[in-house]
Structures are given as C-alpha cells and as structure tokens.
Short mmCIF file of C-alpha atoms in Angstrom, two decimals:
data_model
loop_
_atom_site.label_atom_id
_atom_site.label_comp_id
_atom_site.label_asym_id
_atom_site.label_seq_id
_atom_site.Cartn_x
_atom_site.Cartn_y
_atom_site.Cartn_z
CA MET A 1 277.53 267.77 7.36
CA ARG A 2 275.74 265.26 9.58
CA LYS A 3 272.59 266.53 11.29
CA ILE A 4 271.07 265.33 14.52
CA THR A 5 267.37 265.39 15.31
CA VAL A 6 266.38 266.25 18.88
CA THR A 7 262.75 265.63 19.90
CA PHE A 8 261.20 267.25 22.99
CA PRO A 9 258.33 266.02 25.24
CA ASP A 10 255.74 268.06 23.29
CA SER A 11 256.87 266.22 20.09
CA LYS A 12 258.56 269.33 18.73
CA SER A 13 261.79 268.48 16.91
CA ILE A 14 264.81 270.50 15.90
CA GLN A 15 267.84 269.64 13.82
CA ILE A 16 271.36 270.53 14.85
CA GLU A 17 274.74 270.01 13.25
CA ASN A 18 277.26 267.55 14.69
CA GLU A 19 276.74 267.76 18.45
CA ILE A 20 275.40 270.02 21.18
CA ARG A 21 275.22 270.31 24.97
CA PRO A 22 271.76 270.03 26.58
CA VAL A 23 272.29 273.21 28.63
CA THR A 24 271.92 275.21 25.40
CA LEU A 25 268.52 273.63 24.65
CA LEU A 26 266.67 274.33 27.89
CA ASN A 27 264.51 277.07 26.34
CA ASN A 28 262.82 274.39 24.25
CA PHE A 29 261.16 272.89 27.34
CA PRO A 30 257.83 274.26 28.63
CA GLU A 31 258.18 277.31 30.86
CA THR A 32 257.97 276.44 34.56
CA ASP A 33 259.25 277.61 37.92
CA LYS A 34 260.82 274.19 38.43
CA LYS A 35 264.59 273.95 38.36
CA ILE A 36 266.09 271.69 35.69
CA ILE A 37 269.13 269.90 37.13
CA ALA A 38 269.77 267.35 34.34
CA VAL A 39 268.19 265.83 31.23
CA LYS A 40 267.20 262.42 29.94
CA VAL A 41 268.71 261.55 26.57
CA ASN A 42 266.81 258.55 25.20
CA ASN A 43 265.79 257.78 28.79
CA GLU A 44 269.35 257.95 30.12
CA VAL A 45 269.96 260.60 32.78
CA CYS A 46 272.79 262.90 31.69
CA SER A 47 274.43 266.07 32.96
CA LEU A 48 273.44 269.39 31.40
CA ASP A 49 277.04 269.66 30.17
CA SER A 50 277.14 266.24 28.52
CA VAL A 51 277.41 265.96 24.75
CA VAL A 52 274.44 265.00 22.56
CA ASP A 53 275.68 263.54 19.29
CA ILE A 54 272.88 261.15 18.20
CA ASP A 55 269.20 261.41 17.30
CA CYS A 56 267.34 261.46 20.57
CA THR A 57 264.36 262.38 22.69
CA LEU A 58 265.27 264.97 25.30
CA GLU A 59 263.38 265.35 28.57
CA PRO A 60 264.03 267.61 31.55
CA VAL A 61 264.94 266.18 34.95
CA TYR A 62 263.50 268.55 37.52
CA LEU A 63 264.94 269.11 40.97
CA ASP A 64 261.70 267.97 42.62
CA SER A 65 261.77 264.57 40.90
CA ARG A 66 263.23 261.40 42.41
CA GLU A 67 266.07 261.38 39.87
CA GLY A 68 266.68 265.09 40.32
CA ALA A 69 266.90 264.69 44.09
CA ALA A 70 269.44 261.86 43.65
CA ILE A 71 271.62 264.13 41.50
CA TYR A 72 271.31 266.90 44.08
CA ARG A 73 272.42 264.59 46.90
CA ARG A 74 275.27 263.13 44.87
CA SER A 75 276.48 266.62 43.90
CA LEU A 76 276.23 267.82 47.49
CA CYS A 77 278.36 264.87 48.63
CA PHE A 78 280.93 265.75 45.97
CA ILE A 79 281.10 269.37 47.17
CA LEU A 80 281.58 268.14 50.75
CA ALA A 81 284.43 265.87 49.63
CA ALA A 82 286.08 268.80 47.80
CA ALA A 83 285.70 271.03 50.87
CA ALA A 84 287.14 268.35 53.16
CA TYR A 85 290.12 267.87 50.85
CA ARG A 86 290.87 271.60 50.83
CA LEU A 87 290.62 271.99 54.61
CA PHE A 88 291.93 268.60 55.75
CA PRO A 89 293.94 267.13 52.85
CA SER A 90 295.47 264.33 54.92
CA ALA A 91 292.21 263.33 56.65
CA LYS A 92 289.97 260.49 55.52
CA LEU A 93 286.33 261.45 54.90
CA VAL A 94 284.02 258.41 54.95
CA VAL A 95 280.30 258.38 54.16
CA GLY A 96 277.97 256.15 56.13
CA HIS A 97 274.29 255.29 55.97
CA SER A 98 271.31 257.59 55.57
CA LEU A 99 269.65 259.03 58.66
CA GLY A 100 266.70 261.44 58.76
CA TYR A 101 267.19 262.88 55.24
CA GLY A 102 270.91 263.07 55.72
CA TYR A 103 274.08 261.01 55.38
CA TYR A 104 276.29 260.23 58.33
CA TYR A 105 279.97 261.06 57.83
CA THR A 106 283.13 260.59 59.82
CA LEU A 107 286.33 262.58 59.29
CA ASP A 108 289.50 260.95 60.55
CA THR A 109 291.85 263.83 61.36
CA GLY A 110 293.83 261.87 63.94
CA SER A 111 291.85 263.29 66.86
CA SER A 112 288.22 263.81 67.90
CA LEU A 113 286.21 265.86 65.44
CA LYS A 114 285.49 269.31 66.84
CA THR A 115 282.38 271.43 66.28
CA GLU A 116 284.50 274.25 64.83
CA GLN A 117 285.86 271.84 62.20
CA ILE A 118 282.31 270.97 61.14
CA ILE A 119 281.49 274.69 60.98
CA ALA A 120 284.59 275.26 58.84
CA LEU A 121 283.48 272.50 56.46
CA LYS A 122 280.04 274.05 56.12
CA ASN A 123 281.51 277.48 55.50
CA GLU A 124 283.79 276.09 52.80
CA MET A 125 280.85 274.33 51.13
CA GLU A 126 278.86 277.58 51.22
CA ARG A 127 281.79 279.37 49.59
CA LEU A 128 281.95 276.83 46.79
CA VAL A 129 278.19 277.13 46.24
CA GLU A 130 278.25 280.94 46.33
CA GLU A 131 281.07 281.13 43.76
CA ASP A 132 279.04 279.02 41.30
CA LYS A 133 281.96 276.88 40.28
CA PRO A 134 281.67 274.42 37.39
CA ILE A 135 281.66 270.70 38.14
CA GLU A 136 283.51 269.15 35.23
CA THR A 137 283.16 265.60 33.95
CA ASN A 138 285.85 264.18 31.70
CA PHE A 139 287.96 261.13 30.94
CA ILE A 140 291.59 260.52 31.81
CA SER A 141 293.82 257.55 31.09
CA TYR A 142 293.91 254.57 33.45
CA SER A 143 297.48 255.35 34.54
CA GLN A 144 296.59 259.00 35.16
CA ALA A 145 293.62 257.90 37.29
CA CYS A 146 295.78 255.59 39.41
CA THR A 147 298.26 258.39 40.07
CA LEU A 148 295.51 260.96 40.69
CA PHE A 149 293.64 258.93 43.30
CA GLN A 150 296.86 257.92 45.01
CA ASN A 151 297.95 261.57 45.27
CA LEU A 152 294.50 262.55 46.60
CA ASN A 153 294.79 259.82 49.28
CA LEU A 154 291.60 258.13 48.00
CA VAL A 155 292.77 254.67 49.03
CA GLU A 156 289.59 252.68 48.35
CA THR A 157 289.00 254.44 45.03
CA ARG A 158 292.53 253.65 43.91
CA LYS A 159 292.10 250.03 45.06
CA GLN A 160 288.94 249.68 42.95
CA LEU A 161 291.03 250.33 39.83
CA ASN A 162 292.79 247.03 40.48
CA TYR A 163 289.51 245.27 39.65
CA ARG A 164 287.96 247.71 37.15
CA CYS A 165 290.60 248.44 34.55
CA PRO A 166 289.17 250.51 31.65
CA SER A 167 291.55 252.19 29.25
CA LYS A 168 290.01 255.54 30.19
CA VAL A 169 288.44 256.51 33.50
CA GLN A 170 285.59 258.98 33.95
CA ILE A 171 286.04 261.48 36.76
CA ASN A 172 284.36 264.55 38.24
CA THR A 173 286.48 267.60 39.09
CA LEU A 174 285.90 270.70 41.22
CA ASP A 175 288.88 273.05 41.57
CA ASN A 176 291.86 270.84 42.47
CA PHE A 177 289.78 267.90 43.71
CA SER A 178 288.64 264.96 41.61
CA ASP A 179 286.68 261.80 42.34
CA LEU A 180 285.52 258.74 40.44
CA TYR A 181 282.34 259.19 38.40
CA PHE A 182 279.39 257.13 39.62
CA GLY A 183 276.56 259.13 38.07
CA PRO A 184 275.74 262.54 36.60
CA LEU A 185 276.19 265.60 38.80
CA ALA A 186 274.86 269.13 38.60
CA ALA A 187 276.73 271.26 36.08
CA ASN A 188 277.71 273.85 38.69
CA THR A 189 277.80 274.30 42.44
CA SER A 190 275.21 277.10 42.75
CA VAL A 191 272.32 274.60 42.50
CA MET A 192 273.10 273.09 45.92
CA LYS A 193 271.98 275.97 48.13
CA VAL A 194 269.89 273.98 50.62
CA PHE A 195 271.90 271.82 53.03
CA ASP A 196 273.30 271.71 56.54
CA LEU A 197 276.06 270.01 58.49
CA MET A 198 274.95 268.84 61.92
CA PRO A 199 277.22 267.29 64.59
CA TYR A 200 276.11 263.73 65.35
CA ARG A 201 277.85 261.10 67.51
CA GLU A 202 281.51 260.81 66.48
CA GLY A 203 280.88 262.53 63.13
CA PHE A 204 278.27 264.69 61.48
CA LEU A 205 275.23 264.57 59.23
CA LEU A 206 275.11 266.12 55.79
CA ARG A 207 271.45 267.08 55.64
CA PHE A 208 269.54 267.64 52.40
CA PRO A 209 265.93 268.41 51.36
CA THR A 210 263.33 265.88 50.25
CA HIS A 211 262.55 265.69 46.54
CA SER A 212 259.01 266.97 47.11
CA ARG A 213 260.22 270.04 49.03
CA PRO A 214 263.59 270.91 47.46
CA ASP A 215 263.75 274.43 48.89
CA GLU A 216 263.82 273.56 52.59
CA LEU A 217 265.14 271.06 55.12
CA THR A 218 262.65 269.01 57.10
CA PRO A 219 263.01 268.77 60.89
CA PHE A 220 265.52 266.11 61.91
CA GLU A 221 264.06 262.86 63.22
CA ASP A 222 266.60 260.72 65.02
CA GLN A 223 266.64 256.93 64.66
CA PRO A 224 269.01 255.85 67.45
CA LYS A 225 268.24 252.13 67.30
CA LEU A 226 268.90 251.98 63.57
CA PHE A 227 272.11 253.95 63.98
CA GLU A 228 273.40 251.54 66.64
CA ILE A 229 272.81 248.56 64.34
CA TYR A 230 274.66 250.26 61.52
CA HIS A 231 277.48 251.41 63.77
CA ARG A 232 278.00 247.89 65.11
CA TYR A 233 278.26 246.48 61.58
CA LYS A 234 280.58 249.28 60.46
CA GLU A 235 282.96 248.50 63.30
CA TRP A 236 282.74 244.79 62.44
CA GLY A 237 283.69 245.56 58.81
CA LYS A 238 286.67 247.60 59.96
CA ARG A 239 287.92 244.73 62.14
CA LEU A 240 287.75 242.38 59.15
CA ASN A 241 289.25 245.05 56.86
CA VAL A 242 286.32 244.69 54.45
CA THR A 243 284.67 248.10 54.14
CA SER A 244 284.24 248.66 50.42
CA ALA A 245 283.42 246.96 47.14
CA ALA A 246 287.15 247.02 46.37
CA SER A 247 287.92 245.18 49.63
CA LEU A 248 285.38 242.50 48.74
CA ASN A 249 286.76 242.26 45.20
CA GLN A 250 290.22 241.72 46.64
CA LEU A 251 288.95 238.77 48.70
CA ILE A 252 287.35 237.29 45.59
CA HIS A 253 290.52 237.84 43.57
CA ASP A 254 292.69 236.26 46.29
CA ARG A 255 290.28 233.29 46.61
CA LYS A 256 289.62 234.08 50.27
CA VAL A 257 285.96 234.97 49.99
CA ASN A 258 284.67 231.62 51.31
CA ASP A 259 285.83 232.43 54.83
CA PHE A 260 284.18 235.85 54.61
CA ILE A 261 280.91 234.27 53.44
CA ASN A 262 280.95 231.88 56.41
CA ILE A 263 281.79 234.66 58.88
CA THR A 264 279.06 236.89 57.47
CA GLU A 265 276.42 234.16 57.64
CA THR A 266 277.53 233.14 61.14
CA LEU A 267 277.24 236.71 62.38
CA GLN A 268 273.71 237.04 61.04
CA THR A 269 272.67 233.72 62.58
CA LYS A 270 274.15 234.85 65.91
CA CYS A 271 272.13 238.09 65.73
CA ILE A 272 268.95 236.08 65.13
CA SER A 273 269.89 233.81 68.03
CA ASP A 274 270.41 236.87 70.26
CA ILE A 275 266.90 238.08 69.39
CA ALA A 276 265.48 234.65 70.27
CA ASP A 277 267.25 234.95 73.63
CA GLN A 278 265.68 238.38 74.19
CA ILE A 279 262.25 236.87 73.51
CA HIS A 280 262.97 234.01 75.90
CA GLU A 281 264.05 236.42 78.64
CA ARG A 282 260.65 238.09 78.44
CA ASP A 283 258.60 235.21 79.76
CA SER A 284 255.26 236.80 78.88
CA VAL A 285 255.74 237.04 75.09
CA ARG A 286 253.13 235.10 73.10
CA VAL A 287 253.41 236.70 69.66
CA VAL A 288 256.42 237.89 67.63
CA LEU A 289 255.69 240.59 65.04
CA ILE A 290 258.19 240.93 62.19
CA ALA A 291 258.12 243.95 59.88
CA GLY A 292 260.44 245.44 57.31
CA PRO A 293 260.43 246.98 53.85
CA SER A 294 260.14 245.01 50.63
CA SER A 295 262.85 242.40 50.05
CA SER A 296 264.34 242.83 53.51
CA GLY A 297 264.19 239.04 53.95
CA LYS A 298 261.18 238.80 56.27
CA THR A 299 260.17 235.30 55.20
CA THR A 300 263.57 233.68 55.65
CA THR A 301 264.19 235.59 58.87
CA SER A 302 260.92 234.32 60.35
CA LYS A 303 261.92 230.75 59.49
CA LYS A 304 265.43 231.13 60.91
CA LEU A 305 264.03 232.76 64.04
CA ALA A 306 261.56 229.87 64.39
CA LEU A 307 264.51 227.44 64.44
CA GLN A 308 266.23 229.45 67.16
CA LEU A 309 263.03 229.57 69.19
CA GLN A 310 262.62 225.80 68.83
CA ALA A 311 266.14 225.37 70.17
CA LEU A 312 264.95 227.23 73.27
CA GLY A 313 261.97 224.90 73.73
CA TYR A 314 259.24 226.84 71.95
CA THR A 315 256.89 225.56 69.27
CA PRO A 316 256.48 228.46 66.82
CA LYS A 317 253.20 228.77 64.94
CA VAL A 318 252.81 231.13 61.99
CA ILE A 319 249.82 233.37 61.32
CA SER A 320 249.70 235.03 57.91
CA LEU A 321 248.38 238.58 58.02
CA ASP A 322 247.36 238.15 54.36
CA SER A 323 244.58 235.86 55.61
CA TYR A 324 242.99 238.82 57.41
CA TYR A 325 242.23 240.99 54.38
CA ILE A 326 238.66 242.26 54.69
CA GLY A 327 237.70 241.69 51.07
CA ARG A 328 237.99 243.76 47.93
CA ALA A 329 234.55 245.36 48.20
CA GLU A 330 235.42 246.91 51.58
CA THR A 331 239.06 247.72 50.84
CA PRO A 332 239.86 251.48 50.82
CA LYS A 333 241.12 253.08 47.62
CA ASP A 334 244.12 255.36 47.21
CA GLU A 335 244.19 258.82 45.61
CA ASN A 336 244.32 257.22 42.15
CA GLY A 337 241.22 255.09 42.73
CA ASN A 338 243.16 251.83 43.10
CA TYR A 339 242.57 249.38 45.93
CA ASP A 340 245.04 250.14 48.71
CA TYR A 341 245.94 246.70 50.06
CA GLU A 342 248.87 248.16 52.03
CA CYS A 343 246.85 250.41 54.33
CA LEU A 344 245.99 249.13 57.81
CA GLU A 345 242.27 249.45 57.08
CA ALA A 346 242.55 246.69 54.45
CA LEU A 347 242.90 244.19 57.31
CA ASN A 348 240.19 242.87 59.62
CA ILE A 349 241.78 244.24 62.79
CA GLU A 350 238.82 243.34 64.98
CA MET A 351 238.89 239.65 63.99
CA LEU A 352 242.68 239.43 64.28
CA ASN A 353 242.69 240.81 67.81
CA LYS A 354 239.78 238.64 68.92
CA ASN A 355 241.56 235.56 67.56
CA LEU A 356 244.79 236.47 69.36
CA ILE A 357 243.12 237.14 72.70
CA ASP A 358 241.07 233.93 72.45
CA MET A 359 244.22 231.90 71.73
CA PHE A 360 246.09 233.53 74.62
CA ASN A 361 243.18 232.43 76.83
CA GLY A 362 243.50 228.81 75.69
CA LYS A 363 240.64 228.80 73.21
CA SER A 364 240.72 227.19 69.77
CA VAL A 365 239.95 229.64 66.94
CA GLU A 366 238.98 229.20 63.30
CA LEU A 367 241.41 231.11 61.11
CA PRO A 368 240.23 233.00 58.02
CA SER A 369 241.59 232.56 54.50
CA TYR A 370 241.66 235.01 51.62
CA ASP A 371 241.05 234.36 47.92
CA PHE A 372 243.23 236.85 46.05
CA ASN A 373 241.61 236.01 42.71
CA GLU A 374 238.05 236.62 43.89
CA GLY A 375 238.98 239.21 46.51
CA VAL A 376 236.92 237.63 49.28
CA SER A 377 237.54 236.40 52.82
CA TYR A 378 236.29 232.90 53.71
CA PHE A 379 236.72 230.02 56.16
CA LYS A 380 237.88 226.55 55.20
CA GLY A 381 238.04 224.93 58.64
CA ASP A 382 241.63 225.76 59.62
CA THR A 383 241.92 226.06 63.40
CA MET A 384 244.68 226.97 65.82
CA THR A 385 245.18 226.56 69.55
CA LEU A 386 248.12 227.80 71.61
CA GLU A 387 249.62 225.24 73.98
CA LYS A 388 251.88 226.20 76.89
CA ASN A 389 255.15 226.39 74.91
CA ASP A 390 253.63 227.65 71.65
CA ILE A 391 254.53 231.09 70.36
CA LEU A 392 252.99 232.92 67.42
CA VAL A 393 255.08 234.46 64.64
CA MET A 394 253.40 237.06 62.40
CA GLU A 395 255.19 238.74 59.50
CA GLY A 396 253.77 241.78 57.72
CA ILE A 397 254.29 245.45 56.96
CA HIS A 398 252.15 246.69 59.89
CA GLY A 399 253.83 244.59 62.58
CA LEU A 400 255.40 247.59 64.35
CA ASN A 401 252.20 249.63 64.36
CA ASP A 402 250.38 249.13 67.66
CA LYS A 403 247.09 249.86 65.87
CA LEU A 404 247.44 246.39 64.35
CA THR A 405 247.18 244.73 67.78
CA PRO A 406 245.51 247.34 70.06
CA LEU A 407 243.94 244.70 72.35
CA VAL A 408 247.16 242.75 72.87
CA PRO A 409 249.03 243.84 76.04
CA ALA A 410 252.52 245.19 75.33
CA ASP A 411 254.19 242.50 77.43
CA LYS A 412 252.72 239.75 75.24
CA LYS A 413 254.21 240.99 71.96
CA PHE A 414 257.78 241.32 70.71
CA LYS A 415 258.37 243.52 67.65
CA ILE A 416 261.28 243.07 65.25
CA TYR A 417 262.29 245.51 62.50
CA LEU A 418 264.34 244.25 59.56
CA SER A 419 266.53 246.39 57.34
CA ALA A 420 269.14 245.51 54.71
CA LEU A 421 271.91 247.84 55.93
CA THR A 422 275.13 246.87 54.21
CA GLN A 423 278.16 248.43 55.88
CA LEU A 424 280.07 248.32 52.60
CA ASN A 425 280.63 251.48 50.55
CA LEU A 426 281.52 251.63 46.88
CA ASP A 427 284.48 253.70 48.07
CA ASP A 428 285.07 256.22 50.86
CA HIS A 429 282.76 258.87 49.35
CA ASN A 430 280.08 256.79 47.63
CA ARG A 431 277.65 254.74 49.67
CA ILE A 432 275.45 251.75 48.80
CA PRO A 433 271.84 252.80 49.41
CA THR A 434 269.71 250.31 51.31
CA SER A 435 266.98 250.73 48.70
CA ASP A 436 269.38 249.68 45.90
CA ASN A 437 270.25 246.52 47.79
CA ARG A 438 266.57 245.67 48.20
CA LEU A 439 265.60 246.65 44.64
CA ILE A 440 268.21 244.33 43.15
CA ARG A 441 267.01 241.53 45.43
CA ARG A 442 263.45 242.21 44.26
CA ILE A 443 264.39 242.29 40.56
CA VAL A 444 266.08 238.89 40.88
CA ARG A 445 263.26 237.34 42.92
CA ASP A 446 260.48 238.70 40.67
CA ALA A 447 262.21 237.25 37.61
CA GLN A 448 262.98 233.91 39.29
CA PHE A 449 259.58 233.24 40.83
CA ARG A 450 256.99 235.69 39.47
CA GLY A 451 257.81 235.94 35.78
CA LYS A 452 258.38 239.71 35.88
CA SER A 453 260.92 241.63 33.86
CA ALA A 454 263.36 244.08 35.42
CA ALA A 455 261.36 246.92 33.84
CA ASP A 456 258.19 245.62 35.54
CA THR A 457 259.84 245.63 38.96
CA ILE A 458 261.51 249.01 38.49
CA GLY A 459 258.20 250.45 37.26
CA MET A 460 256.36 249.61 40.47
CA TRP A 461 259.22 250.38 42.87
CA ASP A 462 258.13 253.99 43.52
CA ASN A 463 254.74 252.77 44.77
CA VAL A 464 256.42 250.14 46.93
CA GLN A 465 258.62 252.80 48.53
CA LYS A 466 255.64 255.08 49.03
CA GLY A 467 253.93 252.34 51.04
CA GLU A 468 257.08 251.82 53.09
CA ARG A 469 257.31 255.52 53.93
CA LEU A 470 253.69 255.52 55.08
CA HIS A 471 253.35 252.19 56.88
CA ILE A 472 256.79 250.95 57.96
CA PHE A 473 259.48 253.58 58.44
CA PRO A 474 257.47 255.82 60.84
CA PHE A 475 257.20 252.91 63.29
CA GLN A 476 260.73 251.48 63.19
CA ASN A 477 261.69 253.00 66.55
CA ASN A 478 258.81 251.02 68.11
CA ALA A 479 260.77 247.82 67.59
CA ASP A 480 262.04 245.80 70.54
CA ALA A 481 264.87 244.53 68.34
CA MET A 482 266.35 245.37 64.96
CA LEU A 483 268.05 242.94 62.61
CA ASN A 484 270.32 243.80 59.73
CA THR A 485 269.53 241.31 56.97
CA ALA A 486 272.15 242.53 54.48
CA LEU A 487 275.01 240.16 53.74
CA ASP A 488 278.10 242.04 52.62
CA TYR A 489 278.92 239.57 49.85
CA GLU A 490 275.44 239.40 48.32
CA MET A 491 275.84 241.97 45.52
CA SER A 492 278.55 239.80 43.99
CA VAL A 493 276.07 236.89 43.92
CA LEU A 494 273.00 238.85 42.82
CA LYS A 495 275.01 240.50 40.04
CA VAL A 496 275.11 237.19 38.15
CA TYR A 497 271.30 237.12 38.04
CA ALA A 498 270.51 240.84 37.82
CA GLU A 499 272.82 241.98 35.03
CA PRO A 500 271.20 239.94 32.21
CA LEU A 501 267.77 241.16 33.35
CA LEU A 502 268.83 244.80 33.45
CA HIS A 503 270.51 244.57 30.06
CA CYS A 504 267.09 243.69 28.59
CA VAL A 505 265.60 247.08 29.51
CA THR A 506 265.76 249.12 26.31
CA PRO A 507 266.29 252.88 25.84
CA MET A 508 262.70 252.98 24.57
CA GLU A 509 261.41 252.25 28.09
CA LYS A 510 261.19 254.88 30.84
CA GLU A 511 262.75 252.40 33.27
CA TYR A 512 265.98 252.47 31.24
CA SER A 513 267.57 255.27 33.28
CA GLU A 514 267.23 253.29 36.51
CA ALA A 515 268.34 250.03 34.86
CA ASN A 516 271.39 251.80 33.46
CA ARG A 517 272.24 253.26 36.87
CA LEU A 518 271.96 249.85 38.54
CA LEU A 519 274.20 248.28 35.92
CA LYS A 520 276.89 250.87 36.62
CA PHE A 521 276.48 250.14 40.33
CA LEU A 522 276.82 246.37 39.85
CA ASN A 523 279.88 246.90 37.67
CA CYS A 524 281.75 247.79 40.87
CA PHE A 525 281.53 244.17 42.07
CA SER A 526 283.35 241.03 41.00
CA THR A 527 281.15 237.93 40.86
CA ILE A 528 280.64 235.07 43.30
CA PRO A 529 278.92 231.88 42.03
CA ALA A 530 275.67 230.85 43.71
CA THR A 531 277.21 227.49 44.63
CA GLN A 532 279.08 229.27 47.41
CA VAL A 533 275.87 230.50 49.06
CA PRO A 534 274.71 228.34 52.03
CA ASN A 535 271.26 226.80 51.54
CA GLN A 536 269.79 228.55 54.60
CA SER A 537 271.07 232.00 53.58
CA ILE A 538 268.63 234.88 53.16
CA ILE A 539 270.05 235.27 49.65
CA ARG A 540 268.39 231.95 48.75
CA GLU A 541 264.99 233.62 49.23
CA PHE A 542 265.78 235.62 46.08
CA ILE A 543 267.89 233.31 43.90
CA GLY A 544 266.31 229.96 44.81
CA GLY A 545 267.75 226.73 46.16
CA SER A 546 266.80 227.39 49.77
CA ALA A 547 266.59 224.68 52.40
CA PHE A 548 263.37 226.38 53.55
CA ARG A 549 259.99 225.98 51.88
CA TYR A 550 258.24 229.21 50.94
#
C-alpha cells in the first residue's frame, strides 16, 4: 500500500496510507490560541477538508494572517450569498468595492432596499453561523454546472462558463446554494462569528475584522469621495453592459473589444481633462500634488495631466520628491532596523518648502539631487524659476499629507489621489480587489524594466502595502480630486505578460500560494494583444511601448 510522508513546520514527519484530510492532522501543529482556518500544502493554500494524497510539507494558516483573513472574508461573502438566496431567491445580489474594512453590496429586489431586509439578511447569516453548517467543495460536470447556475439565477457566473469550459467545474455548496469556486473557504460556518451588515447608500456594507484583530470590528471610517468615484464607474459599466469578466470575454469573443478599449481610454482622458479644468478654475494654484498607492499609474497620469494643463495655457514643471531625500545617515529606521525611505521624515521638508515659497515669490532656486547608490544629497547646478504661466507638478506618496507642504497656503496647492478601482467583478458575488490589479501591474513592470521575478515582487508586496496603509490611505479624503486609473480591459492585456512569470514560481517558494491564486484569477480573462493598447495608455507604463518617456 502506498504511503505518504507529511512534514510539519518543526520538521517532524509522519507517514500515512493513501490519503488524508488536513483537519485530522491539526494536533500535529504547535499548541496555540490562534485559530487555524486552512493549511498550506507544499505552499498552496487549501481547505481543511481538502484531500492530501502526495508527499508534502504542511503548514497552518492562522486566522490572524493575511491569507487567513482573505479566507475569512471570502467565506463570509459566500454565507451572505447563501442567506440572500434563501430569503430573496429572485433578487440579484451584487458585490462592489471595499470600503472601511467592508464590502459594499446592492440587492436588486425590484424596489428600494429596506432596513428590515438588511436585518433579515444578518439574522439569516447568524443562523447559518450558529448552526455550524459544513461548507462543501466538490466537482460537478460542465453540463451540471451550466444548469445549476442557470437555476440559481447566477447570470454572470453562467455566462463565464461560455469562456471557461472545463470538463468538470469546482463549486462550493452550503445547504441548497452553490457558487463557483474561486479559492479555499472555511470548512464550516461557525468560524465566521465576527461581522455586521450596515445600511449604506442604496445598499449595505458587509463588515469584517482586520487580520491583526480577528475578534472584533474596527470603527467604520467613511470614504465618501472614493465611493462616488466607484459609483460613477459602476453606473458607466452598467450603461455599456460590461460589468464582469464574462462580459469582457464576450466582447473579445465577438471581436468588439476595440470599441470598448477606445471608450475606456477616452473616458479616462476626459476625467484627467476635467481635473485640469478644476485646477484652472482655481486661479491661485501653483503646485499640483499627485499621490496614490504603488502601481496606480502616477507617472503616466502626471504626464497626461501635464498635456491637459498645456492645452489650457500652462507650462508644467516637474519636481521629483526623490531629490529631497535627506541622506542615508539621517534617514529613520523601521522596527526591523531597516532604513525607512517611505516615512515623511526621510525627506528634507524644510528645504522643499523653502524652495516652493521662493519660487512662488519669483526667485530662482537650486534644486537638490540624490545619489541612491551612495545615499547622499548633493547639488549639481540644476535651477528652476516659476514664470507667470508655470505650474509645478509633484508626484509622490506623501502628496496628500499637509505635513509635506506646511508652509504652502492651501489655495496654492491642488491634491489628486489616484486609485485603480476597476468596476468589473469576476461575477456577481466575487469582486476584483484593487490590490490585485496593482500587484499584477507591478509584477509585469518589475519583470519588464527592473529584472525582478514574480516571486521577488510578491515577496515585498506586504511591505509595500504596509507603507500605503501608513502614508497614503489615511489622507485620501484630503484630495481635491480623485482619479480612477483602472482600465476595465487591462487584465486581459496584462495576463499575456503575467502568466508566464507566475508559472515560474515553484511550490518550493513561499510566494507560490499567492502566485497560484493570481493565476486562478487571471484564468477568468480571455486575452487581448498589446498591439491593441494605445501608446499613451497607462497600461504602457507597465508593459512598455509608451509614447511618454519615463
């Protein structure tokens, strides 16, 4: 009889016969108060009820880890979908974007959503959690899946099976509700005890805990400006009847995607033009500050905005915040003893503000430079003077933080926040996280221009996001304008570049679980060749071939 060797994090190994489910092996992990919600089998995240049938290393996935929190959120969404189906079987539940540690949902019942309906949904979810029901994962035939999703009125999910046609389809099931499998879920409902449903605008928020504090909900922090941007794009997608990956795939299949590409690019250019008009209307503005998280397209946006400003009679001049680093010897260190180049204190704020004020007063200033190899600030004779129609453009992570420019009067600065908020969903119940959009952009760009592997980029992504949470997201409501830099066709383009890179991440690397997840995500999209991408598109910042010089 064939035996399987299972090795645990402490290097202890056991042998088992044939196959086993991880849930029966949990007592082999070190004792802890932490809740195990899943496991990693050879660095692939798997449900506790999955089958182990090969030699492997087995690691716990705790609820307070990033991967554990993702499983918790995904499972909570699944329970909500099951509750909505039981209470409102003919209604369409649609997930939206994230907002204040929650997801925005709408429920189309044919009339305005009432508070008592939201309360009923919450009560039904609590019942499912209290009864500790199993969440099953299994395979059914392709034809069974088509019939199942049609009977469940999951229109976008059924449509996706026109473009992903496996002989067997993996699904999750809770009671009499099933949905397409996009990633491992908790093995049972009792894990998801901490959540809330909160009325918000035309729908409601499904609120969940942070991964660092899994036993409680944090106070809600509204982001009304960000919501309005998303809402506008969602309505735009509905008008074009392109709201999901399946809808985009249908355009590609029907050879109608070129028009959609042009419409999408035109809309983004119009939004940039509208921001330029807002700047022009405020006659006193002398400096435009652009901030956004990694791979949100800051560089291309600043160049496209500069063109729009030129069309209005301005002469844009660019100041690089990187030139104002104080020098490695004076740079603060983080909790791990590494130089923290992302903190505000790493910049020479005093010099920056003096330079700005001097230029606003008509003086010529000598601009600093920074040697990243030596870690020193120096001057090489570069000067800048602001003429009457000149306007400064500065791009950097601290642009929305008024502590960056404390001496600059509010009326002289215009702050822009960028975010890659795609309005597309994978289907009605499964959203496309903004961070996934940006991570795939970053993986492609790092490979194209920086010689980094996908594993390298994935490995440093947690630190990148930590910096964003500290230095960017808390200030986004300070923005005078927000720009959505996502292009709803871009995943189909980036897929061509990202998939070969992600396939090179091996199960021996800890980044494998994330690479594997991203590959499953990209599998939802048909491909679009790069030749169809305009040369001034933001996408060109990541794949190359841009009309702009970087």
